[in-house]
XYZ file of N, CA and C in Angstrom:
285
model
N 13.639 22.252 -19.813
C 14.709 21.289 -20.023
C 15.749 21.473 -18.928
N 16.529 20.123 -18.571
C 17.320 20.592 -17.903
C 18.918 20.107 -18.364
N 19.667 20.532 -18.073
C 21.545 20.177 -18.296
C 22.546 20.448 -17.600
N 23.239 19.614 -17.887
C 24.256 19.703 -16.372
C 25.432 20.031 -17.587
N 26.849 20.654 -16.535
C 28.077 20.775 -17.241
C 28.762 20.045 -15.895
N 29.714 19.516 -16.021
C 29.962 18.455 -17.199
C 28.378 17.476 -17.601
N 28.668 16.801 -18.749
C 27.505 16.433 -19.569
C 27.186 15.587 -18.641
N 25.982 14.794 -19.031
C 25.472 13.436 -18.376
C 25.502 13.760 -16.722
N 25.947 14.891 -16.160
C 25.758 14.810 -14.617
C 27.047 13.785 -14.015
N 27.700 13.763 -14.969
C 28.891 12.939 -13.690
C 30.203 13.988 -14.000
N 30.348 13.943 -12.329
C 31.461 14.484 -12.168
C 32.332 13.901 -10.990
N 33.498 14.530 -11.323
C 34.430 14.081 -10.431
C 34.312 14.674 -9.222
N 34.720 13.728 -8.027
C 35.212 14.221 -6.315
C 35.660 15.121 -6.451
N 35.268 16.573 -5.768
C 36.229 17.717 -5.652
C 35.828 18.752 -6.818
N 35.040 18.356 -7.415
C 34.714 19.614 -8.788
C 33.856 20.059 -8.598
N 33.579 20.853 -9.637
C 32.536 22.008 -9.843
C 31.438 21.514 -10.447
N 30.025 21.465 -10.520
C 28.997 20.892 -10.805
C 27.966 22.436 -11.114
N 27.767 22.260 -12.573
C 26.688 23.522 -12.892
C 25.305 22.827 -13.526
N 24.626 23.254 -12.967
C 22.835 22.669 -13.808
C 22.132 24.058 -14.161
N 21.647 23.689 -15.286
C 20.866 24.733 -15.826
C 19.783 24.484 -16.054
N 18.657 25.352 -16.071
C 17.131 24.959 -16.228
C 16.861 26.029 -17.496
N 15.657 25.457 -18.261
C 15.538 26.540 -19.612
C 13.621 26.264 -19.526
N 13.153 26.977 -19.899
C 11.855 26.708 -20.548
C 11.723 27.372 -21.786
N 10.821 27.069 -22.801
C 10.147 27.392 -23.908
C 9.681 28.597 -23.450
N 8.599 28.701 -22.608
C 7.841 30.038 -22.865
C 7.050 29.820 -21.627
N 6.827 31.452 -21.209
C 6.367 31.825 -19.718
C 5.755 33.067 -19.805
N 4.714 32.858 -18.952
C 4.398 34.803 -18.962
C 5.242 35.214 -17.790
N 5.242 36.836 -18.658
C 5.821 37.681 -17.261
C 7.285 37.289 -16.610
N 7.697 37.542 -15.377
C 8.705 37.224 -14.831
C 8.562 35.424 -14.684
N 9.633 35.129 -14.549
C 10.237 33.410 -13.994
C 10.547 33.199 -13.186
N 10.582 32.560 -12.522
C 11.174 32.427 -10.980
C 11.608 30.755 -11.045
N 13.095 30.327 -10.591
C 13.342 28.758 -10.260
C 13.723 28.835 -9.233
N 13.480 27.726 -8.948
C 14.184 26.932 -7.505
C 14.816 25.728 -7.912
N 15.505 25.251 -7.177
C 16.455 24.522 -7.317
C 16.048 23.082 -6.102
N 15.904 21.687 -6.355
C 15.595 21.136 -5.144
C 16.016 19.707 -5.273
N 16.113 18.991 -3.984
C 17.529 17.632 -4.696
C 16.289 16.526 -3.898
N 16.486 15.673 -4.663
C 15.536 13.973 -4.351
C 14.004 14.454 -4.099
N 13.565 15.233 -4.588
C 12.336 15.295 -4.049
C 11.922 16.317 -2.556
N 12.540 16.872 -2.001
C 12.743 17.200 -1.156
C 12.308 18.716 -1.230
N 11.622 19.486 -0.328
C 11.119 20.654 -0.470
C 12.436 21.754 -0.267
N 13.770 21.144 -0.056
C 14.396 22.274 1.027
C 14.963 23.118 -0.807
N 15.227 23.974 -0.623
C 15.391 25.020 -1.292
C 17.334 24.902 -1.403
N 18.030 24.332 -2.578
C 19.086 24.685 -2.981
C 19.873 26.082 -3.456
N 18.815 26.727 -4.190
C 19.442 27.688 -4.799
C 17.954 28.800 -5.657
N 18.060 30.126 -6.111
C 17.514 30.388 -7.255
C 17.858 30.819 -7.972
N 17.451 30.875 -9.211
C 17.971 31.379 -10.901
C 18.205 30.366 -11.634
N 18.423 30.391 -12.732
C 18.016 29.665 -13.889
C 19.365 28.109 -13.936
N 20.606 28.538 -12.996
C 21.673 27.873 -13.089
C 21.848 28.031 -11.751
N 22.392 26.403 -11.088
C 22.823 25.952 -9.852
C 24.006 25.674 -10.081
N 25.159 25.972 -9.030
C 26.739 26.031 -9.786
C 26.711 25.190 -7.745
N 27.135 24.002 -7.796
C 27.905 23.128 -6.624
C 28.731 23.504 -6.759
N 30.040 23.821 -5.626
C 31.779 23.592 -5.984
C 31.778 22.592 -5.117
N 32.614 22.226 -5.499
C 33.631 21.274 -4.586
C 32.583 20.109 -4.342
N 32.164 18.912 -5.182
C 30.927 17.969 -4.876
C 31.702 17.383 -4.079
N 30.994 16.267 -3.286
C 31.070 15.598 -2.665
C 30.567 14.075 -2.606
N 31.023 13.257 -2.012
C 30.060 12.061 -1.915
C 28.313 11.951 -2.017
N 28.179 12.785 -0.865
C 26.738 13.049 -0.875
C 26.181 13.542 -1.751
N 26.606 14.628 -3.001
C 26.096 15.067 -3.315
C 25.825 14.001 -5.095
N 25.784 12.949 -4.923
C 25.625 11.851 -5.674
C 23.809 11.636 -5.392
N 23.192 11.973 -6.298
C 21.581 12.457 -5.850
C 20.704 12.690 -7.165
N 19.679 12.525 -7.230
C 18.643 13.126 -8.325
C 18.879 14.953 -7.862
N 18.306 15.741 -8.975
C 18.113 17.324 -8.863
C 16.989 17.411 -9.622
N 16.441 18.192 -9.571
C 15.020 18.862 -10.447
C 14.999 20.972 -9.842
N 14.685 21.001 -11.192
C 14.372 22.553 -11.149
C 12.450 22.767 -11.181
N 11.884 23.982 -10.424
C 10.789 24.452 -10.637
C 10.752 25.830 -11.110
N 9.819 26.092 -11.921
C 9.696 27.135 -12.669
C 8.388 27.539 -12.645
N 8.306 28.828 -12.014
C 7.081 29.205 -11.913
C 7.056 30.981 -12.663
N 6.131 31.270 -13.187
C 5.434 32.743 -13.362
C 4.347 32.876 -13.119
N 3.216 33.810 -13.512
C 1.857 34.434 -13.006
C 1.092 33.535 -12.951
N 1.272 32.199 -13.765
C -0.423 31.677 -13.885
C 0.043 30.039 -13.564
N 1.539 29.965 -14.116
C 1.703 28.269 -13.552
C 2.972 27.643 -12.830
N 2.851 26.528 -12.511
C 3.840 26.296 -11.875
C 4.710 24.668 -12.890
N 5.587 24.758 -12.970
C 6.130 23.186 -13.579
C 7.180 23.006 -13.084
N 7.622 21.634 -13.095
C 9.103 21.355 -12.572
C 9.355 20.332 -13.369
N 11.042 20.278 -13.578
C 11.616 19.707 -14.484
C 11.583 17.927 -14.843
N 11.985 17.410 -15.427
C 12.518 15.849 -15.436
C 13.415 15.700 -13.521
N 13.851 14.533 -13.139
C 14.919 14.871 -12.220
C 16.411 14.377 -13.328
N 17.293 15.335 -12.492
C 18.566 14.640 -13.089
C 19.458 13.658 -12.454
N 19.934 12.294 -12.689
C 20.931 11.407 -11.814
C 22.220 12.132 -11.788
N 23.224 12.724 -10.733
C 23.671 13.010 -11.059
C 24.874 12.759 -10.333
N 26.158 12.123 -10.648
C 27.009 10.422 -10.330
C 28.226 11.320 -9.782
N 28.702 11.565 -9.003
C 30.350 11.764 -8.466
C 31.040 10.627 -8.644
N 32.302 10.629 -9.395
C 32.647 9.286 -9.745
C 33.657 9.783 -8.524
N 34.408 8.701 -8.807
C 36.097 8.420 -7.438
C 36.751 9.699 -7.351
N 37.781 9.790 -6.797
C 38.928 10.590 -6.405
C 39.325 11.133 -7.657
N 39.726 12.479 -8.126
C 40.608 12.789 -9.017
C 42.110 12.471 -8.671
N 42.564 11.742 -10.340
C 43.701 11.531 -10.292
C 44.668 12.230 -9.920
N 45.691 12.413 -9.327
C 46.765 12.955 -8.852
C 47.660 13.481 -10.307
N 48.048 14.689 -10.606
C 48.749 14.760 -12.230
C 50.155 14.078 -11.754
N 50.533 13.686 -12.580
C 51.906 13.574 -12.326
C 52.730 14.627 -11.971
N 53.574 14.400 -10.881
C 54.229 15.348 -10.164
C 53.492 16.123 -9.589
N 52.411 16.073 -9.430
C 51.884 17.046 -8.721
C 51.855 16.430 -7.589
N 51.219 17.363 -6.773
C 50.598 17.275 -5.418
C 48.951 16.946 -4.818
N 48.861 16.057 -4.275
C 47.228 15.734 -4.280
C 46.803 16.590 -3.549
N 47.040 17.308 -2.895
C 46.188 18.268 -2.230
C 45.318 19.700 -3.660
């Protein structure tokens, strides 16, 4: 399975973006990778991918692979939406 924090995969410009991968059941050790649109290049490993600071680009499908001794699977992909600019708080400072 996979899940994002914040829920549904949308997050705001400028935040923190965590995905987690889980399986039911595996022999032996686990091993994930982490990989965005289909793409072989290697994001991250362990069970949770933590983005800071997203970006435009990073508005993309994700999928996790999970492998141990005998198989290999990979996840659903996730959509996962950077909405606009965070609001400015009042009185604050946008930086």
């Amino acid at each position: 399975s996979l899940s994002a924090q914040p829920p549904r995969g949308q997050v705001a410009l400028g935040d923190c973006l965590v995905l987690s991968c889980a399986v039911a059941t595996g022999k032996g050790l686990l091993s994930f990778t982490w990989h965005r649109d289909g793409s072989g290049t290697l994001l991250g490993t362990g069970s949770h991918l933590e983005l800071q600071h997203v970006g435009d680009n990073d508005s993309i499908h994700y999928h996790c692979q999970v492998s141990d001794v005998d198989s290999v699977a990979e996840s659903v992909f996730l959509n996962v939406t950077v909405l606009g600019k965070r609001d400015t708080p009042v009185g604050g400072d946008p930086t």
